[in-house]
Amino acid sequence: MNLTQFLIFEICAECHRGHEHAWCPNRHPERFACSAGRRPVTDDQIMAIVAEAYGRHGFRGLVGWHYYNEPLAAWWRLKPLLARLKAEVPGFGSVLWTNGDQLPTDLRDLDAFASIHVTDYAGRCAAPGARVQSRARVWKPTPDGRLNPPQREGRAPCRRPFVEMIVDFYGNVHPCCYDWRGCVELGNVHDAPFAEIVARWQMFREAVSGETMTAAAPEACRRCSMRNVSIPDFVPEVAAAARRSRHEAPGIPDGRTARVPSLGTGPFVVAVAYRIPEHRVRDFCTWNNAAFRTHGVRVVLVVEEPYLALPNYVRQVRYTVPMAKFSLACTKNAAIAAALDAGADVIVASDIDVVFPPETLAELCTVGKCQASVPLYRMASDYEHRASAYVDAPRATGTIAMRAADWRAIRYDERCEGYGSEDAIILRDVDRAGIQIVDRQRIVYHIAHQPGTPQKEFAGRCDHWGRGNGFNPENFAGNRRYFLERRCAR
């Protein structure tokens, strides 16, 4: 267990926000469908398992108390249990993952936790007081389709077993939070010695997290569409050991700095994932994973808050400059600047919901000097049927590739607001700079919404969509028409 970052016990089954969140399994009738007997795990059982994990099985991570519950709802139970564990288990450390709504009266009690994570459902940091704010990492909620996720049979590995082993309120062991129905049978701490469960866990981990999933991987894992393709840094020393065991590159920085460390020269894809749901960001990586790896592409994403467990070729840059109105031009420029700083020689500026066919990506990554390559968009409403159900959008110019030297001379016009016309207006500036706009008759698929309708529903705020505001209108129509005429003239 020295490669697992969290050992989690669901300290209670309740969450006071369960009735508010229809996307959460907390109150779903199938949540404990596979739980026989419904016997809660006792404090003495937790004490014995934690002692065995640290003492016999080499666990060096943190013990957590969350799953689909709110751990502070059971603070009356958790506080004395933490004191016992600290006193009796050498090396013990604990993590608190909370919505921050039910903090203890004396915030000094939270010093019992080595790290604190607050999921900010209220739209503000719910953790008052310097004692909490200085230590807590605040996450934006990213609801996804875990109640009924799409099934995608495949052999791509999943690194989630290096993050957590979960024991739910009734003792069932789960590999991750997506297994909330208990489809993966790893045992129950009431019915099997913990050493037996650990042995079963290690066999499971090898089956799902190697180069590919083996035939021994559970069917639920082989069909899961929410796999973790890299190992995030929650407990950095443990995560580093896990990556070494898989010969992987260093993990993803948390995006709290504006600079990206040098990644070497090569092609970069840059995009903006500001307030985009987490599953959309994961889809972007999944759809393009093979092409990115084949062509050695690095990815820079501009985010408001970092996302978890993205591939190790992704770097996240947190955009911290206040925006009275959201600006895709400003955030795209931040991504480009980060890629240049990291050593890019070609930058492909694109959208977070684009699929690059391999032949298209190959040409974009080899664009010539003083050239701007702009592929044709095909608007498709879903990934699976993209090649058969789409609408050509010749005026869409959201993807553009240029060499680093040309990007240093060109930027998106930051007078554009929302998802306005920044992608069309940049072509005017490219043309004025003497850079040739080339059309190689390659295509990209835009998987976001019904063709012909805007993607407002994914933006998360009303000021994202701005084609009718400020600087945008006059330029938007003119530059789209200009580019279409150039395409038709060829």
CSV table of C-alpha atoms in Angstrom, one decimal, residues 39-412:
chain,number,residue,atom,x,y,z
A,39,ARG,CA,-23.4,-3.2,9.3
A,40,PRO,CA,-21.6,0.1,9.9
A,41,VAL,CA,-17.8,-0.1,10.4
A,42,THR,CA,-16.9,0.5,14.1
A,43,ASP,CA,-14.2,2.7,15.5
A,44,ASP,CA,-12.4,-0.3,16.8
A,45,GLN,CA,-12.3,-1.8,13.3
A,46,ILE,CA,-11.0,1.5,11.9
A,47,MET,CA,-8.3,1.6,14.5
A,48,ALA,CA,-7.2,-2.0,13.8
A,49,ILE,CA,-7.2,-1.5,10.0
A,50,VAL,CA,-5.3,1.8,10.1
A,51,ALA,CA,-2.7,0.3,12.4
A,52,GLU,CA,-2.3,-2.7,10.1
A,53,ALA,CA,-2.1,-0.5,7.0
A,54,TYR,CA,0.7,1.7,8.4
A,55,GLY,CA,2.5,-1.1,10.3
A,56,ARG,CA,2.2,-4.2,8.1
A,57,HIS,CA,1.4,-3.0,4.6
A,58,GLY,CA,3.7,0.1,4.3
A,59,PHE,CA,1.0,2.7,3.9
A,60,ARG,CA,2.5,6.2,3.9
A,61,GLY,CA,-0.5,8.2,2.7
A,62,LEU,CA,-3.3,10.0,4.6
A,63,VAL,CA,-6.5,8.6,6.1
A,64,GLY,CA,-9.7,10.3,4.9
A,65,TRP,CA,-13.3,10.3,6.0
A,66,HIS,CA,-15.2,11.3,2.9
A,67,TYR,CA,-17.0,9.4,0.1
A,68,TYR,CA,-20.5,10.6,-0.7
A,69,ASN,CA,-21.0,11.9,2.8
A,70,GLU,CA,-20.0,15.0,4.7
A,71,PRO,CA,-17.5,13.9,7.3
A,72,LEU,CA,-18.0,16.9,9.6
A,73,ALA,CA,-21.6,15.9,10.1
A,74,ALA,CA,-20.0,13.2,12.3
A,75,TRP,CA,-17.5,15.4,14.0
A,76,TRP,CA,-18.8,14.1,17.4
A,77,ARG,CA,-17.4,10.7,16.3
A,78,LEU,CA,-14.5,11.8,14.3
A,79,LYS,CA,-12.8,14.1,16.8
A,80,PRO,CA,-12.1,11.4,19.5
A,81,LEU,CA,-11.2,8.9,16.8
A,82,LEU,CA,-8.5,11.2,15.4
A,83,ALA,CA,-7.1,11.6,18.9
A,84,ARG,CA,-6.9,7.8,19.4
A,85,LEU,CA,-5.3,7.3,16.0
A,86,LYS,CA,-2.7,10.0,16.5
A,87,ALA,CA,-1.8,8.6,19.9
A,88,GLU,CA,-1.7,4.9,19.0
A,89,VAL,CA,-0.6,4.6,15.3
A,90,PRO,CA,2.9,5.7,14.4
A,91,GLY,CA,3.1,7.7,11.2
A,92,PHE,CA,-0.7,8.4,11.1
A,93,GLY,CA,-1.9,11.4,9.1
A,94,SER,CA,-5.3,12.5,8.1
A,95,VAL,CA,-7.0,14.5,5.3
A,96,LEU,CA,-10.3,16.4,5.5
A,97,TRP,CA,-12.4,16.7,2.4
A,98,THR,CA,-15.5,18.8,3.2
A,99,ASN,CA,-18.0,21.3,1.8
A,100,GLY,CA,-17.0,23.6,4.7
A,101,ASP,CA,-20.6,24.2,5.9
A,102,GLN,CA,-20.3,22.5,9.3
A,103,LEU,CA,-16.9,23.5,10.6
A,104,PRO,CA,-16.2,22.9,14.3
A,105,THR,CA,-16.8,25.8,16.6
A,106,ASP,CA,-13.1,25.8,17.6
A,107,LEU,CA,-11.2,25.9,14.3
A,108,ARG,CA,-8.0,24.8,16.2
A,109,ASP,CA,-9.6,21.3,16.1
A,110,LEU,CA,-8.8,21.3,12.4
A,111,ASP,CA,-5.1,21.2,13.2
A,112,ALA,CA,-5.7,17.4,13.5
A,113,PHE,CA,-5.6,17.2,9.7
A,114,ALA,CA,-2.4,17.2,7.6
A,115,SER,CA,-4.3,18.7,4.6
A,116,ILE,CA,-7.8,20.2,4.1
A,117,HIS,CA,-9.8,20.3,0.9
A,118,VAL,CA,-13.0,22.4,0.6
A,119,THR,CA,-15.5,21.8,-2.3
A,120,ASP,CA,-17.1,25.2,-2.6
A,121,TYR,CA,-20.7,24.4,-3.5
A,122,ALA,CA,-21.9,27.8,-2.2
A,123,GLY,CA,-19.9,29.7,-4.9
A,124,ARG,CA,-17.6,31.2,-2.3
A,125,CYS,CA,-14.9,29.9,0.1
A,126,ALA,CA,-17.0,28.4,2.9
A,127,ALA,CA,-14.0,28.0,5.1
A,128,PRO,CA,-13.8,31.1,7.4
A,129,GLY,CA,-10.8,32.1,9.4
A,130,ALA,CA,-7.2,32.4,8.6
A,131,ARG,CA,-6.4,29.1,10.3
A,132,VAL,CA,-8.5,27.3,7.6
A,133,GLN,CA,-8.0,29.6,4.6
A,134,SER,CA,-4.2,29.5,4.8
A,135,ARG,CA,-4.3,25.6,4.7
A,136,ALA,CA,-7.3,24.7,2.7
A,137,ARG,CA,-7.3,24.0,-1.0
A,138,VAL,CA,-10.6,25.2,-2.4
A,139,TRP,CA,-12.2,23.3,-5.4
A,140,LYS,CA,-15.0,24.3,-7.7
A,141,PRO,CA,-17.6,21.6,-7.9
A,142,THR,CA,-17.6,19.8,-11.2
A,143,PRO,CA,-20.7,17.7,-11.6
A,144,ASP,CA,-20.4,15.0,-14.1
A,145,GLY,CA,-22.5,12.1,-15.5
A,146,ARG,CA,-21.4,9.5,-12.9
A,147,LEU,CA,-25.0,8.4,-12.2
A,148,ASN,CA,-25.3,7.1,-15.8
A,149,PRO,CA,-21.9,7.5,-17.5
A,150,PRO,CA,-21.5,6.5,-21.1
A,151,GLN,CA,-19.9,3.0,-21.5
A,152,ARG,CA,-16.7,2.9,-23.6
A,153,GLU,CA,-15.1,-0.6,-23.8
A,154,GLY,CA,-11.4,-0.3,-24.1
A,155,ARG,CA,-8.0,-1.4,-22.7
A,156,ALA,CA,-6.6,2.0,-21.8
A,157,PRO,CA,-5.2,1.9,-18.2
A,158,CYS,CA,-6.5,3.7,-15.2
A,159,ARG,CA,-4.3,5.2,-12.5
A,160,ARG,CA,-7.0,5.7,-9.9
A,161,PRO,CA,-5.9,2.8,-7.6
A,162,PHE,CA,-2.8,5.0,-6.9
A,163,VAL,CA,-5.1,7.7,-5.5
A,164,GLU,CA,-7.5,5.9,-3.0
A,165,MET,CA,-8.8,2.8,-1.4
A,166,ILE,CA,-12.3,3.4,-0.1
A,167,VAL,CA,-14.2,1.7,2.7
A,168,ASP,CA,-17.8,2.8,2.6
A,169,PHE,CA,-20.0,3.2,5.7
A,170,TYR,CA,-21.0,-0.4,5.6
A,171,GLY,CA,-17.5,-1.8,5.1
A,172,ASN,CA,-17.5,-2.4,1.3
A,173,VAL,CA,-14.2,-1.7,-0.4
A,174,HIS,CA,-14.3,0.4,-3.5
A,175,PRO,CA,-11.5,1.3,-6.0
A,176,CYS,CA,-12.8,4.8,-6.6
A,177,CYS,CA,-15.7,7.2,-6.3
A,178,TYR,CA,-17.1,6.1,-9.7
A,179,ASP,CA,-17.8,2.7,-8.3
A,180,TRP,CA,-20.6,4.0,-6.0
A,181,ARG,CA,-22.9,1.1,-6.8
A,182,GLY,CA,-20.2,-1.4,-5.7
A,183,CYS,CA,-19.8,-3.2,-9.0
A,184,VAL,CA,-16.1,-4.0,-8.5
A,185,GLU,CA,-16.0,-6.8,-5.9
A,186,LEU,CA,-13.0,-6.2,-3.6
A,187,GLY,CA,-14.5,-7.4,-0.4
A,188,ASN,CA,-16.0,-6.2,2.8
A,189,VAL,CA,-13.9,-5.5,6.0
A,190,HIS,CA,-16.6,-7.4,8.0
A,191,ASP,CA,-16.1,-10.6,6.1
A,192,ALA,CA,-12.4,-10.8,5.2
A,193,PRO,CA,-9.1,-10.0,7.0
A,194,PHE,CA,-7.7,-6.7,5.8
A,195,ALA,CA,-4.5,-8.5,4.6
A,196,GLU,CA,-6.7,-10.5,2.2
A,197,ILE,CA,-8.3,-7.4,0.9
A,198,VAL,CA,-4.9,-5.7,0.4
A,199,ALA,CA,-3.7,-8.8,-1.6
A,200,ARG,CA,-6.9,-8.6,-3.7
A,201,TRP,CA,-6.4,-4.8,-4.1
A,202,GLN,CA,-2.9,-5.3,-5.4
A,203,MET,CA,-4.0,-7.8,-7.9
A,204,PHE,CA,-6.8,-5.5,-9.0
A,205,ARG,CA,-4.3,-2.6,-9.3
A,206,GLU,CA,-2.0,-4.5,-11.5
A,207,ALA,CA,-4.9,-5.6,-13.8
A,208,VAL,CA,-6.1,-2.0,-14.4
A,209,SER,CA,-3.1,0.2,-14.2
A,210,GLY,CA,-0.4,-1.3,-16.4
A,211,GLU,CA,0.4,-0.4,-19.9
A,212,THR,CA,-3.1,-1.7,-20.8
A,213,MET,CA,-5.9,-3.2,-18.8
A,214,THR,CA,-5.6,-7.0,-18.7
A,215,ALA,CA,-8.4,-9.5,-19.1
A,216,ALA,CA,-8.5,-9.8,-15.3
A,217,ALA,CA,-9.7,-6.2,-15.0
A,218,PRO,CA,-13.3,-5.9,-13.8
A,219,GLU,CA,-15.9,-5.4,-16.5
A,220,ALA,CA,-16.9,-2.1,-14.9
A,221,CYS,CA,-13.4,-0.8,-15.2
A,222,ARG,CA,-13.0,-2.0,-18.8
A,223,ARG,CA,-16.2,-0.1,-19.7
A,224,CYS,CA,-15.6,3.0,-17.6
A,225,SER,CA,-15.5,6.3,-19.5
A,226,MET,CA,-13.9,8.2,-16.5
A,227,ARG,CA,-10.5,6.7,-16.2
A,228,ASN,CA,-7.6,8.5,-14.7
A,229,VAL,CA,-4.8,8.5,-17.2
A,230,SER,CA,-2.2,10.0,-14.8
A,231,ILE,CA,-1.4,10.1,-11.1
A,232,PRO,CA,-2.2,13.4,-9.3
A,233,ASP,CA,-0.2,14.8,-6.4
A,234,PHE,CA,-2.4,14.7,-3.3
A,235,VAL,CA,0.4,13.2,-1.2
A,236,PRO,CA,3.5,14.1,-3.3
A,237,GLU,CA,6.0,11.6,-1.9
A,238,VAL,CA,3.6,8.7,-2.4
A,239,ALA,CA,2.5,9.9,-5.8
A,240,ALA,CA,6.2,10.2,-6.9
A,241,ALA,CA,6.8,6.6,-5.8
A,242,ALA,CA,3.7,5.4,-7.7
A,243,ARG,CA,4.9,7.2,-10.9
A,244,ARG,CA,8.4,5.6,-10.5
A,245,SER,CA,6.7,2.2,-10.3
A,246,ARG,CA,5.0,3.0,-13.6
A,247,HIS,CA,8.0,4.8,-15.2
A,248,GLU,CA,5.9,7.9,-15.6
A,249,ALA,CA,6.8,11.5,-15.9
A,250,PRO,CA,6.3,14.0,-13.0
A,251,GLY,CA,2.7,14.8,-12.2
A,252,ILE,CA,0.6,17.8,-13.0
A,253,PRO,CA,1.3,21.0,-11.1
A,254,ASP,CA,-1.7,22.4,-9.4
A,255,GLY,CA,-1.9,25.4,-11.7
A,256,ARG,CA,-1.5,28.0,-9.0
A,257,THR,CA,1.4,29.7,-10.7
A,258,ALA,CA,1.3,31.6,-14.0
A,259,ARG,CA,4.5,30.0,-15.4
A,260,VAL,CA,4.9,26.6,-16.9
A,261,PRO,CA,8.3,24.8,-16.4
A,262,SER,CA,10.2,24.1,-19.6
A,263,LEU,CA,9.0,21.0,-21.3
A,264,GLY,CA,11.4,21.0,-24.2
A,265,THR,CA,10.8,22.1,-27.8
A,266,GLY,CA,8.1,20.7,-29.8
A,267,PRO,CA,4.4,21.2,-30.8
A,268,PHE,CA,2.0,22.5,-28.2
A,269,VAL,CA,-1.8,22.6,-28.2
A,270,VAL,CA,-3.3,25.4,-26.1
A,271,ALA,CA,-6.9,25.8,-25.1
A,272,VAL,CA,-9.1,27.5,-22.4
A,273,ALA,CA,-11.0,25.3,-19.9
A,274,TYR,CA,-12.2,28.2,-17.7
A,275,ARG,CA,-15.2,27.0,-15.8
A,276,ILE,CA,-15.7,24.1,-18.1
A,277,PRO,CA,-17.1,20.9,-16.4
A,278,GLU,CA,-14.4,18.4,-15.5
A,279,HIS,CA,-15.8,15.6,-17.7
A,280,ARG,CA,-15.6,17.9,-20.8
A,281,VAL,CA,-11.9,18.5,-20.1
A,282,ARG,CA,-11.3,14.8,-19.5
A,283,ASP,CA,-13.1,14.0,-22.8
A,284,PHE,CA,-10.8,16.4,-24.7
A,285,CYS,CA,-7.8,14.4,-23.4
A,286,THR,CA,-9.4,11.0,-24.0
A,287,TRP,CA,-10.5,11.9,-27.6
A,288,ASN,CA,-7.0,13.1,-28.6
A,289,ASN,CA,-4.8,11.1,-26.3
A,290,ALA,CA,-3.4,8.8,-29.0
A,291,ALA,CA,-2.8,11.6,-31.5
A,292,PHE,CA,-1.1,13.8,-28.9
A,293,ARG,CA,1.2,11.0,-27.8
A,294,THR,CA,2.0,10.0,-31.4
A,295,HIS,CA,3.1,13.5,-32.3
A,296,GLY,CA,4.7,14.4,-29.0
A,297,VAL,CA,2.3,17.2,-28.3
A,298,ARG,CA,2.2,19.0,-25.0
A,299,VAL,CA,-1.0,20.7,-23.9
A,300,VAL,CA,-1.4,23.9,-22.0
A,301,LEU,CA,-4.8,24.7,-20.5
A,302,VAL,CA,-5.9,28.0,-18.9
A,303,VAL,CA,-8.2,27.3,-16.0
A,304,GLU,CA,-9.9,29.1,-13.2
A,305,GLU,CA,-9.1,26.3,-10.8
A,306,PRO,CA,-7.0,23.2,-11.7
A,307,TYR,CA,-8.7,19.9,-12.7
A,308,LEU,CA,-7.7,16.5,-11.3
A,309,ALA,CA,-5.8,13.7,-12.9
A,310,LEU,CA,-5.2,14.9,-16.4
A,311,PRO,CA,-2.5,13.2,-18.5
A,312,ASN,CA,1.1,14.0,-17.8
A,313,TYR,CA,1.6,16.0,-21.0
A,314,VAL,CA,-1.0,18.5,-19.8
A,315,ARG,CA,0.0,21.7,-17.9
A,316,GLN,CA,-2.6,23.9,-16.3
A,317,VAL,CA,-2.2,27.6,-15.9
A,318,ARG,CA,-4.5,29.4,-13.5
A,319,TYR,CA,-5.8,32.7,-14.9
A,320,THR,CA,-5.9,35.1,-11.9
A,321,VAL,CA,-6.4,38.5,-13.6
A,322,PRO,CA,-9.8,39.9,-12.7
A,323,MET,CA,-12.3,40.1,-15.6
A,324,ALA,CA,-15.3,42.3,-15.5
A,325,LYS,CA,-16.5,40.3,-18.5
A,326,PHE,CA,-15.0,37.0,-19.5
A,327,SER,CA,-12.5,37.3,-22.4
A,328,LEU,CA,-11.5,34.3,-24.4
A,329,ALA,CA,-9.0,36.5,-26.1
A,330,CYS,CA,-7.2,37.3,-22.8
A,331,THR,CA,-7.3,33.7,-21.6
A,332,LYS,CA,-6.0,32.3,-25.0
A,333,ASN,CA,-3.2,34.8,-24.9
A,334,ALA,CA,-2.2,33.6,-21.5
A,335,ALA,CA,-2.1,30.0,-22.8
A,336,ILE,CA,0.1,31.0,-25.7
A,337,ALA,CA,2.4,33.0,-23.5
A,338,ALA,CA,2.8,30.0,-21.2
A,339,ALA,CA,3.5,27.6,-24.1
A,340,LEU,CA,6.2,30.0,-25.5
A,341,ASP,CA,7.7,30.2,-22.0
A,342,ALA,CA,7.7,26.4,-21.8
A,343,GLY,CA,9.7,26.0,-25.1
A,344,ALA,CA,7.1,25.5,-27.8
A,345,ASP,CA,8.3,25.8,-31.5
A,346,VAL,CA,4.7,25.3,-32.9
A,347,ILE,CA,1.5,26.3,-31.1
A,348,VAL,CA,-1.9,25.1,-32.1
A,349,ALA,CA,-4.5,27.4,-30.5
A,350,SER,CA,-7.8,25.5,-30.4
A,351,ASP,CA,-11.0,24.7,-28.4
A,352,ILE,CA,-11.5,22.4,-25.5
A,353,ASP,CA,-14.1,20.3,-27.3
A,354,VAL,CA,-12.2,19.7,-30.6
A,355,VAL,CA,-11.1,16.3,-31.9
A,356,PHE,CA,-8.0,16.3,-34.1
A,357,PRO,CA,-7.8,13.5,-36.7
A,358,PRO,CA,-4.2,12.3,-36.7
A,359,GLU,CA,-3.5,13.5,-40.2
A,360,THR,CA,-4.8,17.0,-39.3
A,361,LEU,CA,-2.7,17.2,-36.2
A,362,ALA,CA,0.4,16.1,-38.2
A,363,GLU,CA,0.0,18.9,-40.6
A,364,LEU,CA,-0.8,21.5,-38.0
A,365,CYS,CA,2.3,20.5,-36.1
A,366,THR,CA,4.5,21.0,-39.2
A,367,VAL,CA,3.2,24.4,-40.3
A,368,GLY,CA,5.8,26.4,-42.1
A,369,LYS,CA,7.4,29.8,-41.2
A,370,CYS,CA,5.2,32.8,-41.9
A,371,GLN,CA,2.2,30.5,-42.3
A,372,ALA,CA,-1.0,30.1,-40.4
A,373,SER,CA,-2.9,26.8,-40.8
A,374,VAL,CA,-6.6,27.0,-40.3
A,375,PRO,CA,-8.5,23.7,-40.6
A,376,LEU,CA,-12.2,23.3,-41.6
A,377,TYR,CA,-14.6,22.8,-38.7
A,378,ARG,CA,-17.2,20.0,-38.7
A,379,MET,CA,-19.8,20.6,-36.0
A,380,ALA,CA,-20.9,17.3,-34.5
A,381,SER,CA,-23.2,16.8,-31.5
A,382,ASP,CA,-21.5,13.7,-30.2
A,383,TYR,CA,-18.1,12.0,-30.4
A,384,GLU,CA,-19.3,8.5,-31.5
A,385,HIS,CA,-21.1,9.7,-34.6
A,386,ARG,CA,-18.8,12.6,-35.5
A,387,ALA,CA,-17.7,11.2,-38.9
A,388,SER,CA,-21.3,10.5,-40.0
A,389,ALA,CA,-23.5,13.2,-38.4
A,390,TYR,CA,-22.0,16.6,-38.7
A,391,VAL,CA,-22.4,20.0,-40.4
A,392,ASP,CA,-19.5,21.7,-42.2
A,393,ALA,CA,-18.8,25.2,-40.7
A,394,PRO,CA,-16.5,27.0,-43.1
A,395,ARG,CA,-16.7,30.2,-41.2
A,396,ALA,CA,-15.6,28.7,-37.9
A,397,THR,CA,-11.9,29.6,-37.3
A,398,GLY,CA,-11.3,28.5,-33.7
A,399,THR,CA,-8.2,26.5,-34.5
A,400,ILE,CA,-5.1,28.1,-35.9
A,401,ALA,CA,-1.5,26.8,-35.9
A,402,MET,CA,1.6,29.0,-36.3
A,403,ARG,CA,5.3,28.7,-35.4
A,404,ALA,CA,6.6,30.3,-32.2
A,405,ALA,CA,8.2,33.2,-34.0
A,406,ASP,CA,4.9,34.2,-35.6
A,407,TRP,CA,3.0,33.8,-32.4
A,408,ARG,CA,5.4,36.2,-30.8
A,409,ALA,CA,4.3,38.8,-33.3
A,410,ILE,CA,0.5,38.1,-33.2
A,411,ARG,CA,-1.9,37.9,-30.3
A,412,TYR,CA,-5.7,37.7,-30.0
